[in-house]
């Protein structure tokens, strides 16, 4: 028994000596030598658990992690081995049962360093991607770690990176982290939501798409969507990128299905009647006009209105009170943008089919011949509209909430 204890003690001493030699080698090494040490460390230790790392470092793994964090603090402003340093730190932070490594790294100012890396223009985007992945590992450790990232202005840094970076891979990683910060983090979920809204006006369709997807996934977490989200959401409908517009419509539907901000439905209906619209005759010798932002928003709004009305009779009736029928007729008369005409026609057909008083109003507005074409095929009837009829559709004064209410009341009395 005594001999075994002596052998164990000798092995421990040898292991400790080996660790001290390794740490001294690191301490005395210059950049090139440290690069080699990092290469060997990454190759030999990726995927190891906390007990395996401690065995490798003779229960002194934290000593090497401290050196990595210290070198990162000194060098990240100068692009020295940043990527390998971050990957090496990631081996510790991702180690199973290695929560203490995360705590130790945070005590060394790890979160602030990682966030500062995101804003440094001289670093390449692969370095920033590695930094985001380490922040993901920290956020995944629990609520208090998510709060620490948010308290350190992490949401602002991540939103700026999402909006400005050119790498799709980096944007994907940022989206994953923002989605994580928005869940299980009630103290800061509104801050995350606002940060994502701030991304919507950016020039990157992919960033807009990811922001809209994440906003939609957060709807169930919010008691009610913030009113400040209405304007950027409606503006996003004006994109010419189908994938972004699809996500904008889906988010709009998700917002409207809950306690929608009061400005949402009026804002949506307002998009149907952009200022300065005037019908013009089509000249087959001239190329079609490029759609304006207002036209694209109009077409998207017309489509979304139809979907919203079908989802909820209460919403449909509120839209009628907001003069949606008039707005849809204006869009049907937009000879410059057939997609507006088509979407508005399909949505208008639903209101006509479900509300007889709307049917009567539209019949009077367009006349029996055109109305029959509309009833027969709402998807194509607008191709028969000439500029004079289009102008009549846009300027028809009958559609007011009071008139609609009277017609609805009269209809109820007849029943």
XYZ file of N, CA and C in Angstrom, residues 196-204 208 232:
33
model
N -33.460 43.998 -32.902
C -33.793 43.353 -34.175
C -34.564 44.305 -35.084
N -35.463 45.089 -34.511
C -36.184 46.087 -35.310
C -35.219 47.082 -35.952
N -34.151 47.407 -35.225
C -33.174 48.371 -35.748
C -32.423 47.830 -36.960
N -32.437 46.507 -37.139
C -31.747 45.894 -38.278
C -32.560 46.044 -39.566
N -33.880 46.189 -39.456
C -34.756 46.138 -40.633
C -34.441 47.183 -41.702
N -34.039 48.403 -41.356
C -33.752 49.376 -42.430
C -32.410 49.152 -43.134
N -31.619 48.163 -42.726
C -30.283 47.990 -43.296
C -30.370 47.549 -44.756
N -29.236 47.548 -45.436
C -29.214 47.231 -46.856
C -29.007 45.773 -47.196
N -28.955 44.904 -46.210
C -28.710 43.477 -46.450
C -30.016 42.690 -46.397
N -32.066 41.332 -43.033
C -33.479 41.655 -42.818
C -34.305 40.385 -42.631
N -41.171 50.288 -38.768
C -40.184 49.485 -39.510
C -40.780 48.245 -40.151
